[in-house]
Every structure is written in structure tokens, then in C-alpha cells.
Tab-separated table of C-alpha atoms in Angstrom:
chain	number	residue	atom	x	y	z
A	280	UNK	CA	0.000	0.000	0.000
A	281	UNK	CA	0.907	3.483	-0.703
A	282	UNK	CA	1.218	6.385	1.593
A	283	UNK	CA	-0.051	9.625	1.347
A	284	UNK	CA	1.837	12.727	2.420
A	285	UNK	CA	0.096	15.249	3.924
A	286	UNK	CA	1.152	17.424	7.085
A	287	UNK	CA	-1.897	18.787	8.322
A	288	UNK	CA	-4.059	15.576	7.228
A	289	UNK	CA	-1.759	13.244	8.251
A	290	UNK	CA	-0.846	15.198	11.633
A	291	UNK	CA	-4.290	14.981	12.343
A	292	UNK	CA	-4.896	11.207	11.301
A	293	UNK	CA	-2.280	10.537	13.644
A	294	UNK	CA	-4.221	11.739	16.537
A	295	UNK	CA	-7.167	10.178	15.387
A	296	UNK	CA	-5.727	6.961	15.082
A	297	UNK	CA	-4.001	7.238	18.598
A	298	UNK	CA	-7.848	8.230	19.627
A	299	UNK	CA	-9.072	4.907	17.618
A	300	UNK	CA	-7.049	2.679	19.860
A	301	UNK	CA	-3.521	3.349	17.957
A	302	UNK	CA	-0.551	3.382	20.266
A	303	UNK	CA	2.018	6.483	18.755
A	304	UNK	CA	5.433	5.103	19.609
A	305	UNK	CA	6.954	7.210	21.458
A	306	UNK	CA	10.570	6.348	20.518
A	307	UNK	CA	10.018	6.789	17.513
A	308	UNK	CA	9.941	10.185	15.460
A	309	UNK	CA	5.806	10.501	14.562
A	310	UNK	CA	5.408	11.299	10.435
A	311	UNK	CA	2.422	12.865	9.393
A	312	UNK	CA	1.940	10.517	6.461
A	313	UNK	CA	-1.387	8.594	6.483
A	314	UNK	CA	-0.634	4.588	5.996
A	315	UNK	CA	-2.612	2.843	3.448
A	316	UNK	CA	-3.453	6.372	1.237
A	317	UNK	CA	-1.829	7.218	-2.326
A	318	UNK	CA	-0.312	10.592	-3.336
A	319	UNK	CA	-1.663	10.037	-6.492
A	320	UNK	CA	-4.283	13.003	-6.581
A	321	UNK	CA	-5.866	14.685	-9.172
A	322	UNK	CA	-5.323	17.740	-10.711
A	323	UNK	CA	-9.259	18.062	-11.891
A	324	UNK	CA	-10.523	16.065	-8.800
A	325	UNK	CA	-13.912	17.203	-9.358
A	326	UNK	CA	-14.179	16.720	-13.103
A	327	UNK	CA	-12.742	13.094	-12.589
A	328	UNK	CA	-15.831	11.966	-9.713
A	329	UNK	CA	-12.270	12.453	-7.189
A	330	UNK	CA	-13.672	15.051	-5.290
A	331	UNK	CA	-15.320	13.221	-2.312
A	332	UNK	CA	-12.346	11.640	-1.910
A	333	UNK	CA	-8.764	14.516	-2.471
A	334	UNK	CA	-8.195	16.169	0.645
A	335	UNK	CA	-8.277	20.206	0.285
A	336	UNK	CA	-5.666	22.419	1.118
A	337	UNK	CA	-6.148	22.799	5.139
A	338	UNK	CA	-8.092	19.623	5.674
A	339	UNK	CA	-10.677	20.215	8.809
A	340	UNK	CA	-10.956	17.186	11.154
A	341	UNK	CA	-14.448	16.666	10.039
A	342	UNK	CA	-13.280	16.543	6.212
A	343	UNK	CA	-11.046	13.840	7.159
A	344	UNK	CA	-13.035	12.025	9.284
A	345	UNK	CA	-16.095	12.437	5.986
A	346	UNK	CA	-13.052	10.720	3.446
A	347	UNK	CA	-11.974	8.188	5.817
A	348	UNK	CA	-15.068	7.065	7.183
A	349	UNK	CA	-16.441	6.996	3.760
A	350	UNK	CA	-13.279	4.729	2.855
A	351	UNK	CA	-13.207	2.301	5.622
A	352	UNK	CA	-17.147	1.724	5.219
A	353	UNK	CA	-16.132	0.059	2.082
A	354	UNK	CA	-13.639	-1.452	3.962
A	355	UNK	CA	-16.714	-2.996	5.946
A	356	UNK	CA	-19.083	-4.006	3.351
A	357	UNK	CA	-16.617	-6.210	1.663
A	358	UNK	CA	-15.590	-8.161	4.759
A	359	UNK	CA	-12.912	-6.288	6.830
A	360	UNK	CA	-14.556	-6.199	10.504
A	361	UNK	CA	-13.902	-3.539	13.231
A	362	UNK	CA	-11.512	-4.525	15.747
A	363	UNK	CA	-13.153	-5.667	18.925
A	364	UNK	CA	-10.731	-3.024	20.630
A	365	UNK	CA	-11.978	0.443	18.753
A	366	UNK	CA	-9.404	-0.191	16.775
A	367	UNK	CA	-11.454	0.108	13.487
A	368	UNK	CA	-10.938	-1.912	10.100
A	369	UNK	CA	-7.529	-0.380	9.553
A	370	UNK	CA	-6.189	-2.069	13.117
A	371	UNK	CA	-8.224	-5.355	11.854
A	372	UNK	CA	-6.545	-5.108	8.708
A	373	UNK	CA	-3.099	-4.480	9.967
A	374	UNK	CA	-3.235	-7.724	12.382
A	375	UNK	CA	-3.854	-9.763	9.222
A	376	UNK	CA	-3.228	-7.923	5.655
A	377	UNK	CA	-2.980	-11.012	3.877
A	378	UNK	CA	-6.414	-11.838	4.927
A	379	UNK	CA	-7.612	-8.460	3.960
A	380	UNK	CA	-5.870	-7.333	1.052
A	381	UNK	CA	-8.543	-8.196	-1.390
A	382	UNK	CA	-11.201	-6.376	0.042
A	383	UNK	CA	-8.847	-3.587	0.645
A	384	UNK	CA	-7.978	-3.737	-2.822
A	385	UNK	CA	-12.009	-3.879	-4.009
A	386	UNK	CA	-11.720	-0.332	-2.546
A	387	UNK	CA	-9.070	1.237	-4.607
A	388	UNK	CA	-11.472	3.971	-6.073
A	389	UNK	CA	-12.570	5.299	-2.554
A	390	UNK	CA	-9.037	5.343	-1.521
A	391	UNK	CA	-8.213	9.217	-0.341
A	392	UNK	CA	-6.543	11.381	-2.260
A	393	UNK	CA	-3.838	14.311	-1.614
A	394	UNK	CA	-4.904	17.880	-2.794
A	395	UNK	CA	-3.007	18.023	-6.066
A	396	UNK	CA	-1.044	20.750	-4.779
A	397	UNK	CA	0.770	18.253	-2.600
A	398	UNK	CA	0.942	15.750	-4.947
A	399	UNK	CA	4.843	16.356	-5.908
A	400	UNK	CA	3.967	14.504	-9.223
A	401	UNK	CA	1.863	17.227	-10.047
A	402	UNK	CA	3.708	20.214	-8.405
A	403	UNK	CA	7.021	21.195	-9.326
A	404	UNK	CA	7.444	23.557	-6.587
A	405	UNK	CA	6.341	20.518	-4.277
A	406	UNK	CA	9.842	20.743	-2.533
A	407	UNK	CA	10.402	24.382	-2.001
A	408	UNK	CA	6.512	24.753	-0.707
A	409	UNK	CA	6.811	21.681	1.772
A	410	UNK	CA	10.174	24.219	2.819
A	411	UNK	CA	7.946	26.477	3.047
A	412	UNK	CA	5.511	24.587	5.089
A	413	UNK	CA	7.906	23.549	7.418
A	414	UNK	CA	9.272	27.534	8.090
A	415	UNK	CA	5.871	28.577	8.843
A	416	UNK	CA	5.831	25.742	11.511
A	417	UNK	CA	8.247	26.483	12.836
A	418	UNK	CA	7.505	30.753	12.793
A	419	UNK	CA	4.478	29.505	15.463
A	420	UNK	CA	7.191	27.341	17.434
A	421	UNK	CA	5.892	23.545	16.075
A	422	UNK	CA	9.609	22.344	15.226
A	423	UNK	CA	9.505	20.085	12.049
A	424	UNK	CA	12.068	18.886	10.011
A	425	UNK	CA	12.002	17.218	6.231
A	426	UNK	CA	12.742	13.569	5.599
A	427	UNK	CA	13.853	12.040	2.227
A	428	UNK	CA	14.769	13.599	-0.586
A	429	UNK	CA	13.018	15.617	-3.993
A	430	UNK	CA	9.833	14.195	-4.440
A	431	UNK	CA	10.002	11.673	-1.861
A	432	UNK	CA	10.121	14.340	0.721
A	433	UNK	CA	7.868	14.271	3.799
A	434	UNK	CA	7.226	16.490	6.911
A	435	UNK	CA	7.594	15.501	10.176
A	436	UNK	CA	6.564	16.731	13.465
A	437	UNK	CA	10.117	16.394	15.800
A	438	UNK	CA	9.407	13.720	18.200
A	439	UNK	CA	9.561	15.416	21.437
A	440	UNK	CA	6.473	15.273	23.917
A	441	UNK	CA	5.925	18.723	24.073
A	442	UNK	CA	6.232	19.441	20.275
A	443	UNK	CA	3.879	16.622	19.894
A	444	UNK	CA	1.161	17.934	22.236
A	445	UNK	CA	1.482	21.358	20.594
A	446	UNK	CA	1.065	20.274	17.050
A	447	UNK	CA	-1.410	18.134	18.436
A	448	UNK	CA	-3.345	20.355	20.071
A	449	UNK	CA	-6.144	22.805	18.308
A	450	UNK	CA	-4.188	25.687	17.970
A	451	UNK	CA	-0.979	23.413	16.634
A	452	UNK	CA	-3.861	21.930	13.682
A	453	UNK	CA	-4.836	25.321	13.029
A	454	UNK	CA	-1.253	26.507	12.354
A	455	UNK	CA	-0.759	23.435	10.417
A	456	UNK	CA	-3.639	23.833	8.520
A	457	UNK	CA	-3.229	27.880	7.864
A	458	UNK	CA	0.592	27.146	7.532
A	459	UNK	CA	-0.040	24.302	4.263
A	460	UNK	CA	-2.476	26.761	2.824
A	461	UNK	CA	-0.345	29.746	2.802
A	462	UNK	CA	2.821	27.417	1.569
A	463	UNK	CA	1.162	25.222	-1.022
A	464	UNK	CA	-1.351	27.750	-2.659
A	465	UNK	CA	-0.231	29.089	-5.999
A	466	UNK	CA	1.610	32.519	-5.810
């Protein structure tokens, strides 16, 4: 499965899945990637039926939460069960992919999306606006730093407890969220 690299999406997954019974490890730096999503977005998401499904610049909680829940009640109908422990279909599914995979896979075309503008296959200024991202972060004090290189770049959030629980918080998703708006909109 692919992953799809968003900051403020993927920040926020991350909480949600720590909220859905998700353990964060702690020694471990946290990426705000979302497992199991594609970066293969759309530039015309809405003329291609992608639009209930790409991300927009500045995703709200509640826009994730539509995309994902939308995605993993697929995920349901073709046989992948909640965990017992609130863990969802994605914990179910990550116990046992093999199991899975094929109703997983029946569910490509529901699978969320990046906003093209983070799709680095579709924005050659990917790199300098993640940059970008990353130094208006850290402007409101969330330090971040950039792993990989060129188009495989990601952002992380540094793994420190405090830096967590700030970019964690509301005000830390709002500055994420203003902060990948202001960086990744066209200029």
C-alpha cells in the first residue's frame, strides 16, 4: 500500500488513530503521512468523480473524518470487521493484511486522495513549498524537520512530547492547517 503525504491531514490522522485505539510510539519520530493512502491526486478532482475523496488544502478534522469514514465503510461491506478493541478496520486489517488485502484492494477507487497541490507529481514547486511549510511551523514554534529527498520528501513533526502535544493540540492543527495553505497555494 501506498502512503499519502500530507502534514496537516496526516498530523491529524495521527491523533485520530491514537484516539481509535492506535498506540504512537513514542521512541520513535511521529510522520504525518497517512498509511494505506496514495499521493496520487488529481489535478481536476472534481471533473474526474475524485472530489469526495482529495483532501483540500487545510483539511478540517471533520473533512477527514467524511473521506476516511467513507473509505473504511467500504472497507466494511466487503468483509474487513472492526476490531473488537476500537481499533477500526484499519487495526483489523493491519493484524492480518494477507487476509484483507482483497477487500482492501475492491476499494481502490474510494481510496483518499492528496490535494493536487501536494501531490509532488503534479507540483514542481512541491519541494520548495513543503520548505515552506515547514518555516511557517516552525515561525508559530511547532519544530519540524524534512525527511527524504526531492519528491520523496515528507514532513515531520520532531518527536519530542511537548512538540507533539502542541502540534497536536487545536491551535498546533490550526497553524498546520493555515501554515499548508499559505505554503502550497499558488503565488
Amino acid at each position: 500500500m501506498r502512503k499519502l503525504t500530507m502534514t496537516v491531514a496526516g498530523a491529524v490522522l495521527l491523533l485520530s488513530l491514537v484516539a481509535c485505539g492506535q498506540q504512537a510510539d513514542e521512541s520513535e519520530a511521529q510522520v504525518a503521512a497517512i498509511p494505506g493512502a496514495t499521493a496520487s491526486g488529481t489535478t481536476a478532482a472534481a471533473a474526474t468523480g475524485n472530489a469526495d475523496r482529495t483532501f483540500p488544502l487545510g483539511a478540517s478534522q471533520e473533512e477527514i473524518d467524511r473521506i476516511y469514514d467513507a473509505y473504511y465503510a467500504c472497507w466494511t461491506q466487503h468483509g474487513v470487521p472492526s476490531a473488537p478493541d476500537s481499533g477500526g478496520p484499519l487495526l483489523t486489517y493491519k493484524r492480518n493484511p494477507k487476509k484483507y488485502q482483497a477487500a482492501v484492494d475492491a476499494c481502490a477507487d474510494k481510496e483518499p486522495l492528496d490535494a493536487p497541490e501536494r501531490d509532488p507529481q503534479q507540483n514542481p514547486n512541491f519541494v520548495e513549498d513543503l520548505r515552506e511549510e515547514k518555516a511557517c511551523m516552525e515561525s508559530h514554534g511547532i519544530k519540524m524537520e524534512i525527511r527524504g529527498t526531492g519528491k520523496e520528501s515528507q514532513l515531520w513533526a520532531v518527536n519530542d512530547k511537548a512538540n507533539i502535544a502542541k502540534a497536536n493540540s487545536d491551535e498546533g492543527m490550526q497553524i498546520a492547517r493555515d501554515c499548508e495553505i499559505a505554503a502550497f497555494t499558488q503565488k
